[in-house]
Amino acid sequence: MTDWVPAGIDVNQPSAARVYDYFLGGTHHLPVDRELAGHIAAMTPNIGETMRSNRVFLRRAVRYLAGQGIRQFLDIGSGIPTAGNVHEIVQEVAPDASVVYVDIDPVAVEHSRAILAGVDRTGVICADARDVDQVLGESEKLGLIDFDEPVAVLFAGVLHFIPDADGPAGLVAALRDAVTTGSYLLISHATADGQPPEVIEAQKLSGRTGTEIVLRTGPQITAYFDGFDLVDPGLVFIPQWRPGPGDAVDEHPERVGAYAGVGIKR
Ligand SMILES: C[S@@+](CC[C@H](N)C(=O)[O-])C[C@H]1O[C@@H](n2cnc3c(N)ncnc32)[C@H](O)[C@@H]1O
């Protein structure tokens, strides 16, 4: 057993955060996570590329937001820290910016706390994104987010873990209502649009982590931006979101199986 595993977690149950960490080349995963990752990779060989591409998008978009003057970031479903975390990117541009990380996974939360110890203007909350009052309340208690000033709310690779029955649109709307005009919403989200049947089948394996990924269509994901104006280029397949000079976009960006978009609150 590795020394980073928090007491009380079920080591026989794979975790979405740790499977993602495995695909990103991180070090916080257990045999049960690697086994599930192996099954998913066998059915969708480009899955690692999808996850890396999501991370590249997140970094690019966060740099864009810091460039737009945003100094407060609420990163919901932030995951296990890896290279190029949100606070590292943002504080390169604006050392005075604040970042609050929120995750439901104890490994993600404990590891975030460990790497953020002593890093100014950062905080971590262990919460379920569905409990918006807890997320908002604890963010305020940390003294890092002033909701009278613009905030970037980040939902990178997380809303697809929230089933329709739990009201993902409602929770995004509650956060929209809590932030001021000029705040931003960032979403990346898995989709079945343009995907072959075996990829859709592979997504069902995510159910073994306790939460099956919900694949949503472009229009369903666009609807989460109600009250926001999507910035250029709108909601697109992840590699198409403002690629930098060194970012290759091949002729099949839909193969990543996920959309990305950023909107500004009206
Ligand atoms: C695929 S990872 C994405 C990590 C990071 N946002 C990124 O894009 O690189 C999804 C994360 O969402 C977290 N998550 C899933 N459901 C959640 C929920 N209801 N509330 C908070 N976090 C959740 C998982 O624990 C995991 O760390």
mmCIF file of C-alpha atoms and ligand atoms in Angstrom:
data_model
loop_
_atom_site.group_PDB
_atom_site.id
_atom_site.type_symbol
_atom_site.label_atom_id
_atom_site.label_comp_id
_atom_site.label_asym_id
_atom_site.label_seq_id
_atom_site.Cartn_x
_atom_site.Cartn_y
_atom_site.Cartn_z
ATOM 1 C CA MET A 1 0.000 0.000 0.000
ATOM 2 C CA THR A 2 1.242 3.463 -0.834
ATOM 3 C CA ASP A 3 1.575 6.120 1.861
ATOM 4 C CA TRP A 4 -0.605 8.705 0.110
ATOM 5 C CA VAL A 5 -3.824 6.659 0.407
ATOM 6 C CA PRO A 6 -6.144 8.360 2.929
ATOM 7 C CA ALA A 7 -7.568 6.187 5.711
ATOM 8 C CA GLY A 8 -11.066 4.968 5.079
ATOM 9 C CA ILE A 9 -11.155 4.927 1.291
ATOM 10 C CA ASP A 10 -12.313 1.724 -0.394
ATOM 11 C CA VAL A 11 -9.251 0.496 -2.287
ATOM 12 C CA ASN A 12 -11.415 -1.947 -4.247
ATOM 13 C CA GLN A 13 -13.518 0.821 -5.782
ATOM 14 C CA PRO A 14 -11.951 2.721 -8.682
ATOM 15 C CA SER A 15 -12.101 6.516 -8.492
ATOM 16 C CA ALA A 16 -12.669 8.894 -11.411
ATOM 17 C CA ALA A 17 -9.986 11.245 -10.059
ATOM 18 C CA ARG A 18 -7.377 8.467 -9.822
ATOM 19 C CA VAL A 19 -8.227 6.935 -13.230
ATOM 20 C CA TYR A 20 -7.800 10.409 -14.748
ATOM 21 C CA ASP A 21 -4.499 10.814 -12.910
ATOM 22 C CA TYR A 22 -3.343 7.489 -14.364
ATOM 23 C CA PHE A 23 -4.178 8.589 -17.922
ATOM 24 C CA LEU A 24 -2.327 11.875 -17.353
ATOM 25 C CA GLY A 25 0.806 9.979 -16.292
ATOM 26 C CA GLY A 26 0.452 10.879 -12.578
ATOM 27 C CA THR A 27 1.402 8.722 -9.597
ATOM 28 C CA HIS A 28 -1.804 8.618 -7.525
ATOM 29 C CA HIS A 29 -3.643 5.509 -8.670
ATOM 30 C CA LEU A 30 -4.242 2.006 -7.324
ATOM 31 C CA PRO A 31 -4.350 -1.415 -9.030
ATOM 32 C CA VAL A 32 -8.145 -1.191 -9.236
ATOM 33 C CA ASP A 33 -7.875 2.150 -11.091
ATOM 34 C CA ARG A 34 -5.248 0.825 -13.507
ATOM 35 C CA GLU A 35 -7.379 -2.221 -14.244
ATOM 36 C CA LEU A 36 -10.380 -0.060 -15.150
ATOM 37 C CA ALA A 37 -8.164 2.308 -17.150
ATOM 38 C CA GLY A 38 -6.871 -0.716 -19.064
ATOM 39 C CA HIS A 39 -10.405 -1.800 -20.005
ATOM 40 C CA ILE A 40 -11.346 1.716 -21.110
ATOM 41 C CA ALA A 41 -8.117 2.129 -23.107
ATOM 42 C CA ALA A 42 -8.653 -1.211 -24.854
ATOM 43 C CA MET A 43 -12.002 0.058 -26.162
ATOM 44 C CA THR A 44 -10.940 3.660 -26.811
ATOM 45 C CA PRO A 45 -7.256 3.786 -27.691
ATOM 46 C CA ASN A 46 -7.186 7.605 -27.883
ATOM 47 C CA ILE A 47 -8.579 8.094 -24.354
ATOM 48 C CA GLY A 48 -5.210 9.246 -22.987
ATOM 49 C CA GLU A 49 -5.088 11.858 -25.735
ATOM 50 C CA THR A 50 -8.580 13.051 -24.773
ATOM 51 C CA MET A 51 -7.569 13.551 -21.164
ATOM 52 C CA ARG A 52 -4.313 15.293 -22.017
ATOM 53 C CA SER A 53 -6.142 17.497 -24.471
ATOM 54 C CA ASN A 54 -8.629 18.463 -21.739
ATOM 55 C CA ARG A 55 -5.763 19.483 -19.497
ATOM 56 C CA VAL A 56 -4.132 21.516 -22.287
ATOM 57 C CA PHE A 57 -7.461 23.280 -22.873
ATOM 58 C CA LEU A 58 -7.814 24.054 -19.164
ATOM 59 C CA ARG A 59 -4.370 25.649 -19.020
ATOM 60 C CA ARG A 60 -4.955 27.624 -22.211
ATOM 61 C CA ALA A 61 -8.355 28.873 -21.125
ATOM 62 C CA VAL A 62 -7.199 29.809 -17.634
ATOM 63 C CA ARG A 63 -4.306 31.806 -19.124
ATOM 64 C CA TYR A 64 -6.866 33.521 -21.376
ATOM 65 C CA LEU A 65 -9.069 34.345 -18.359
ATOM 66 C CA ALA A 66 -6.163 35.749 -16.364
ATOM 67 C CA GLY A 67 -5.341 37.831 -19.455
ATOM 68 C CA GLN A 68 -8.913 39.153 -19.369
ATOM 69 C CA GLY A 69 -8.238 40.474 -15.868
ATOM 70 C CA ILE A 70 -9.871 37.690 -13.851
ATOM 71 C CA ARG A 71 -8.226 37.372 -10.442
ATOM 72 C CA GLN A 72 -10.512 34.821 -8.708
ATOM 73 C CA PHE A 73 -10.911 31.200 -9.804
ATOM 74 C CA LEU A 74 -13.266 28.583 -8.410
ATOM 75 C CA ASP A 75 -12.100 25.250 -9.835
ATOM 76 C CA ILE A 76 -14.874 22.702 -9.242
ATOM 77 C CA GLY A 77 -13.957 19.029 -9.693
ATOM 78 C CA SER A 78 -10.322 20.107 -9.706
ATOM 79 C CA GLY A 79 -8.864 16.594 -9.540
ATOM 80 C CA ILE A 80 -5.543 15.308 -8.271
ATOM 81 C CA PRO A 81 -2.913 18.014 -8.783
ATOM 82 C CA THR A 82 -0.635 17.423 -11.740
ATOM 83 C CA ALA A 83 1.831 19.525 -13.701
ATOM 84 C CA GLY A 84 0.483 22.964 -14.639
ATOM 85 C CA ASN A 85 -2.247 23.355 -12.046
ATOM 86 C CA VAL A 86 -4.634 26.285 -12.260
ATOM 87 C CA HIS A 87 -2.890 28.360 -9.548
ATOM 88 C CA GLU A 88 0.495 27.868 -11.222
ATOM 89 C CA ILE A 89 -0.785 29.098 -14.587
ATOM 90 C CA VAL A 90 -2.817 31.957 -13.149
ATOM 91 C CA GLN A 91 -0.199 33.197 -10.709
ATOM 92 C CA GLU A 92 2.387 33.300 -13.528
ATOM 93 C CA VAL A 93 0.186 35.977 -15.123
ATOM 94 C CA ALA A 94 -1.143 37.549 -11.922
ATOM 95 C CA PRO A 95 0.662 36.655 -8.663
ATOM 96 C CA ASP A 96 -2.177 38.277 -6.671
ATOM 97 C CA ALA A 97 -4.878 35.961 -8.116
ATOM 98 C CA SER A 98 -6.804 33.565 -5.829
ATOM 99 C CA VAL A 99 -7.686 29.965 -6.633
ATOM 100 C CA VAL A 100 -10.073 27.753 -4.679
ATOM 101 C CA TYR A 101 -10.058 24.074 -5.559
ATOM 102 C CA VAL A 102 -13.143 21.936 -4.889
ATOM 103 C CA ASP A 103 -13.350 18.162 -5.213
ATOM 104 C CA ILE A 104 -15.382 15.318 -3.797
ATOM 105 C CA ASP A 105 -12.508 12.828 -3.910
ATOM 106 C CA PRO A 106 -10.447 12.473 -0.704
ATOM 107 C CA VAL A 107 -7.216 11.686 -2.587
ATOM 108 C CA ALA A 108 -7.633 14.786 -4.759
ATOM 109 C CA VAL A 109 -8.388 16.939 -1.704
ATOM 110 C CA GLU A 110 -5.559 15.630 0.508
ATOM 111 C CA HIS A 111 -2.983 15.873 -2.240
ATOM 112 C CA SER A 112 -4.170 19.388 -3.143
ATOM 113 C CA ARG A 113 -3.816 20.431 0.510
ATOM 114 C CA ALA A 114 -0.296 19.008 0.614
ATOM 115 C CA ILE A 115 0.962 20.815 -2.467
ATOM 116 C CA LEU A 116 -0.800 24.074 -1.588
ATOM 117 C CA ALA A 117 0.544 24.303 1.959
ATOM 118 C CA GLY A 118 2.338 27.634 2.093
ATOM 119 C CA VAL A 119 1.106 28.786 -1.340
ATOM 120 C CA ASP A 120 -0.518 32.183 -0.882
ATOM 121 C CA ARG A 121 -4.031 32.883 -2.083
ATOM 122 C CA THR A 122 -5.022 29.253 -2.634
ATOM 123 C CA GLY A 123 -7.438 26.998 -0.773
ATOM 124 C CA VAL A 124 -9.081 23.593 -1.001
ATOM 125 C CA ILE A 125 -12.620 22.504 -0.214
ATOM 126 C CA CYS A 126 -13.842 18.934 0.049
ATOM 127 C CA ALA A 127 -17.391 19.188 -1.266
ATOM 128 C CA ASP A 128 -19.895 17.745 -3.672
ATOM 129 C CA ALA A 129 -20.472 20.218 -6.523
ATOM 130 C CA ARG A 130 -24.181 19.499 -6.144
ATOM 131 C CA ASP A 131 -24.112 21.230 -2.764
ATOM 132 C CA VAL A 132 -23.745 24.749 -4.132
ATOM 133 C CA ASP A 133 -24.433 26.355 -0.733
ATOM 134 C CA GLN A 134 -21.487 24.485 0.778
ATOM 135 C CA VAL A 135 -19.223 25.395 -2.146
ATOM 136 C CA LEU A 136 -20.168 29.091 -1.908
ATOM 137 C CA GLY A 137 -20.175 29.209 1.893
ATOM 138 C CA GLU A 138 -16.773 27.564 2.295
ATOM 139 C CA SER A 139 -15.270 29.668 -0.513
ATOM 140 C CA GLU A 140 -16.327 32.799 1.355
ATOM 141 C CA LYS A 141 -15.059 31.441 4.676
ATOM 142 C CA LEU A 142 -11.631 30.899 3.154
ATOM 143 C CA GLY A 143 -11.610 34.642 2.474
ATOM 144 C CA LEU A 144 -10.257 34.050 -1.019
ATOM 145 C CA ILE A 145 -13.287 34.874 -3.172
ATOM 146 C CA ASP A 146 -15.151 38.168 -3.090
ATOM 147 C CA PHE A 147 -18.413 37.493 -4.907
ATOM 148 C CA ASP A 148 -18.849 41.217 -5.621
ATOM 149 C CA GLU A 149 -15.881 40.954 -7.992
ATOM 150 C CA PRO A 150 -15.730 38.789 -11.166
ATOM 151 C CA VAL A 151 -14.970 35.104 -10.650
ATOM 152 C CA ALA A 152 -14.115 32.384 -13.164
ATOM 153 C CA VAL A 153 -16.089 29.235 -12.340
ATOM 154 C CA LEU A 154 -14.344 26.215 -13.851
ATOM 155 C CA PHE A 155 -16.116 22.933 -14.571
ATOM 156 C CA ALA A 156 -13.399 21.092 -16.488
ATOM 157 C CA GLY A 157 -14.319 17.471 -17.068
ATOM 158 C CA VAL A 158 -16.775 17.284 -14.192
ATOM 159 C CA LEU A 159 -20.384 18.070 -15.194
ATOM 160 C CA HIS A 160 -20.573 14.761 -17.065
ATOM 161 C CA PHE A 161 -20.340 13.057 -13.647
ATOM 162 C CA ILE A 162 -23.607 14.725 -12.598
ATOM 163 C CA PRO A 163 -26.688 12.829 -13.800
ATOM 164 C CA ASP A 164 -29.677 14.755 -15.124
ATOM 165 C CA ALA A 165 -31.672 13.640 -12.074
ATOM 166 C CA ASP A 166 -29.290 15.674 -9.875
ATOM 167 C CA GLY A 167 -29.925 18.865 -11.823
ATOM 168 C CA PRO A 168 -26.576 19.913 -13.356
ATOM 169 C CA ALA A 169 -28.250 22.888 -15.081
ATOM 170 C CA GLY A 170 -29.663 24.045 -11.742
ATOM 171 C CA LEU A 171 -26.309 23.948 -10.007
ATOM 172 C CA VAL A 172 -24.609 25.875 -12.819
ATOM 173 C CA ALA A 173 -27.453 28.428 -12.693
ATOM 174 C CA ALA A 174 -27.077 28.783 -8.910
ATOM 175 C CA LEU A 175 -23.381 29.581 -9.360
ATOM 176 C CA ARG A 176 -24.214 31.985 -12.202
ATOM 177 C CA ASP A 177 -26.607 33.813 -9.880
ATOM 178 C CA ALA A 178 -23.949 34.002 -7.157
ATOM 179 C CA VAL A 179 -21.336 35.678 -9.355
ATOM 180 C CA THR A 180 -21.294 39.199 -10.715
ATOM 181 C CA THR A 181 -21.584 40.417 -14.316
ATOM 182 C CA GLY A 182 -18.280 39.993 -16.113
ATOM 183 C CA SER A 183 -17.629 36.646 -14.396
ATOM 184 C CA TYR A 184 -16.805 33.652 -16.561
ATOM 185 C CA LEU A 185 -17.984 30.051 -16.851
ATOM 186 C CA LEU A 186 -15.655 27.393 -18.297
ATOM 187 C CA ILE A 187 -16.938 23.937 -19.231
ATOM 188 C CA SER A 188 -15.384 20.897 -20.837
ATOM 189 C CA HIS A 189 -17.730 17.946 -21.146
ATOM 190 C CA ALA A 190 -17.764 14.465 -22.714
ATOM 191 C CA THR A 191 -20.070 13.904 -25.676
ATOM 192 C CA ALA A 192 -21.342 11.140 -27.917
ATOM 193 C CA ASP A 193 -21.468 13.586 -30.859
ATOM 194 C CA GLY A 194 -19.343 12.217 -33.681
ATOM 195 C CA GLN A 195 -18.286 9.139 -31.659
ATOM 196 C CA PRO A 196 -18.259 5.525 -32.859
ATOM 197 C CA PRO A 197 -20.421 3.050 -30.867
ATOM 198 C CA GLU A 198 -17.458 1.406 -29.090
ATOM 199 C CA VAL A 199 -16.453 4.720 -27.535
ATOM 200 C CA ILE A 200 -19.977 5.247 -26.240
ATOM 201 C CA GLU A 201 -19.906 1.687 -24.859
ATOM 202 C CA ALA A 202 -16.546 2.339 -23.152
ATOM 203 C CA GLN A 203 -17.975 5.366 -21.334
ATOM 204 C CA LYS A 204 -20.366 3.006 -19.557
ATOM 205 C CA LEU A 205 -17.349 1.410 -17.852
ATOM 206 C CA SER A 206 -16.947 4.667 -15.947
ATOM 207 C CA GLY A 207 -19.978 3.478 -13.957
ATOM 208 C CA ARG A 208 -17.589 1.184 -12.060
ATOM 209 C CA THR A 209 -16.233 4.252 -10.275
ATOM 210 C CA GLY A 210 -19.706 4.645 -8.791
ATOM 211 C CA THR A 211 -20.726 7.374 -11.255
ATOM 212 C CA GLU A 212 -21.306 6.714 -14.922
ATOM 213 C CA ILE A 213 -20.268 9.504 -17.269
ATOM 214 C CA VAL A 214 -23.270 11.161 -18.920
ATOM 215 C CA LEU A 215 -22.522 11.949 -22.557
ATOM 216 C CA ARG A 216 -24.381 15.101 -23.593
ATOM 217 C CA THR A 217 -24.921 16.699 -26.985
ATOM 218 C CA GLY A 218 -23.534 20.049 -28.093
ATOM 219 C CA PRO A 219 -26.908 21.813 -27.642
ATOM 220 C CA GLN A 220 -27.351 20.278 -24.165
ATOM 221 C CA ILE A 221 -23.926 21.547 -23.081
ATOM 222 C CA THR A 222 -24.515 24.962 -24.695
ATOM 223 C CA ALA A 223 -27.669 25.276 -22.580
ATOM 224 C CA TYR A 224 -25.494 25.367 -19.415
ATOM 225 C CA PHE A 225 -24.242 28.757 -20.645
ATOM 226 C CA ASP A 226 -27.687 30.309 -20.159
ATOM 227 C CA GLY A 227 -27.048 33.900 -19.003
ATOM 228 C CA PHE A 228 -23.512 33.877 -20.429
ATOM 229 C CA ASP A 229 -22.219 34.921 -23.867
ATOM 230 C CA LEU A 230 -19.891 32.283 -25.268
ATOM 231 C CA VAL A 231 -16.576 33.857 -26.247
ATOM 232 C CA ASP A 232 -15.022 32.937 -29.597
ATOM 233 C CA PRO A 233 -14.927 30.265 -30.943
ATOM 234 C CA GLY A 234 -18.059 29.183 -28.991
ATOM 235 C CA LEU A 235 -18.601 25.572 -27.925
ATOM 236 C CA VAL A 236 -16.210 23.425 -29.977
ATOM 237 C CA PHE A 237 -14.393 20.106 -29.763
ATOM 238 C CA ILE A 238 -11.605 20.613 -27.230
ATOM 239 C CA PRO A 239 -8.624 20.921 -29.612
ATOM 240 C CA GLN A 240 -10.453 23.659 -31.549
ATOM 241 C CA TRP A 241 -10.661 26.041 -28.571
ATOM 242 C CA ARG A 242 -8.129 28.781 -29.394
ATOM 243 C CA PRO A 243 -5.220 26.456 -30.266
ATOM 244 C CA GLY A 244 -1.831 28.036 -29.749
ATOM 245 C CA PRO A 245 0.914 28.101 -32.396
ATOM 246 C CA GLY A 246 2.378 24.791 -31.156
ATOM 247 C CA ASP A 247 -0.972 23.005 -30.728
ATOM 248 C CA ALA A 248 -1.746 20.614 -33.553
ATOM 249 C CA VAL A 249 -5.431 20.335 -34.510
ATOM 250 C CA ASP A 250 -5.876 17.376 -36.824
ATOM 251 C CA GLU A 251 -8.775 16.949 -39.233
ATOM 252 C CA HIS A 252 -10.768 14.907 -36.702
ATOM 253 C CA PRO A 253 -11.006 17.034 -33.554
ATOM 254 C CA GLU A 254 -14.269 15.223 -32.716
ATOM 255 C CA ARG A 255 -12.204 12.123 -31.864
ATOM 256 C CA VAL A 256 -11.451 13.572 -28.422
ATOM 257 C CA GLY A 257 -15.139 13.048 -27.631
ATOM 258 C CA ALA A 258 -15.496 16.212 -25.599
ATOM 259 C CA TYR A 259 -16.566 19.816 -26.053
ATOM 260 C CA ALA A 260 -15.120 22.942 -24.489
ATOM 261 C CA GLY A 261 -16.401 26.473 -24.111
ATOM 262 C CA VAL A 262 -15.977 29.653 -22.084
ATOM 263 C CA GLY A 263 -18.716 32.220 -21.509
ATOM 264 C CA ILE A 264 -18.896 35.653 -19.880
ATOM 265 C CA LYS A 265 -21.861 36.563 -17.670
ATOM 266 C CA ARG A 266 -24.133 39.237 -19.084
HETATM 267 C C1 LIG B 1 -11.754 14.114 -15.003
HETATM 268 S S1 LIG B 1 -11.336 14.846 -13.458
HETATM 269 C C2 LIG B 1 -11.057 16.526 -13.982
HETATM 270 C C3 LIG B 1 -9.986 17.230 -13.209
HETATM 271 C C4 LIG B 1 -9.674 18.660 -13.658
HETATM 272 N N1 LIG B 1 -10.850 19.527 -13.528
HETATM 273 C C5 LIG B 1 -9.187 18.692 -15.092
HETATM 274 O O1 LIG B 1 -9.992 19.049 -15.983
HETATM 275 O O2 LIG B 1 -8.036 18.362 -15.344
HETATM 276 C C6 LIG B 1 -12.952 14.990 -12.693
HETATM 277 C C7 LIG B 1 -12.912 15.370 -11.222
HETATM 278 O O3 LIG B 1 -14.243 15.692 -10.808
HETATM 279 C C8 LIG B 1 -14.426 15.218 -9.494
HETATM 280 N N2 LIG B 1 -15.869 15.077 -9.247
HETATM 281 C C9 LIG B 1 -16.726 14.175 -9.796
HETATM 282 N N3 LIG B 1 -17.969 14.381 -9.326
HETATM 283 C C10 LIG B 1 -17.895 15.434 -8.462
HETATM 284 C C11 LIG B 1 -18.839 16.115 -7.656
HETATM 285 N N4 LIG B 1 -20.133 15.755 -7.637
HETATM 286 N N5 LIG B 1 -18.416 17.142 -6.886
HETATM 287 C C12 LIG B 1 -17.110 17.519 -6.878
HETATM 288 N N6 LIG B 1 -16.161 16.899 -7.633
HETATM 289 C C13 LIG B 1 -16.548 15.880 -8.406
HETATM 290 C C14 LIG B 1 -13.667 13.894 -9.477
HETATM 291 O O4 LIG B 1 -13.346 13.509 -8.156
HETATM 292 C C15 LIG B 1 -12.440 14.248 -10.310
HETATM 293 O O5 LIG B 1 -11.392 14.704 -9.508
#
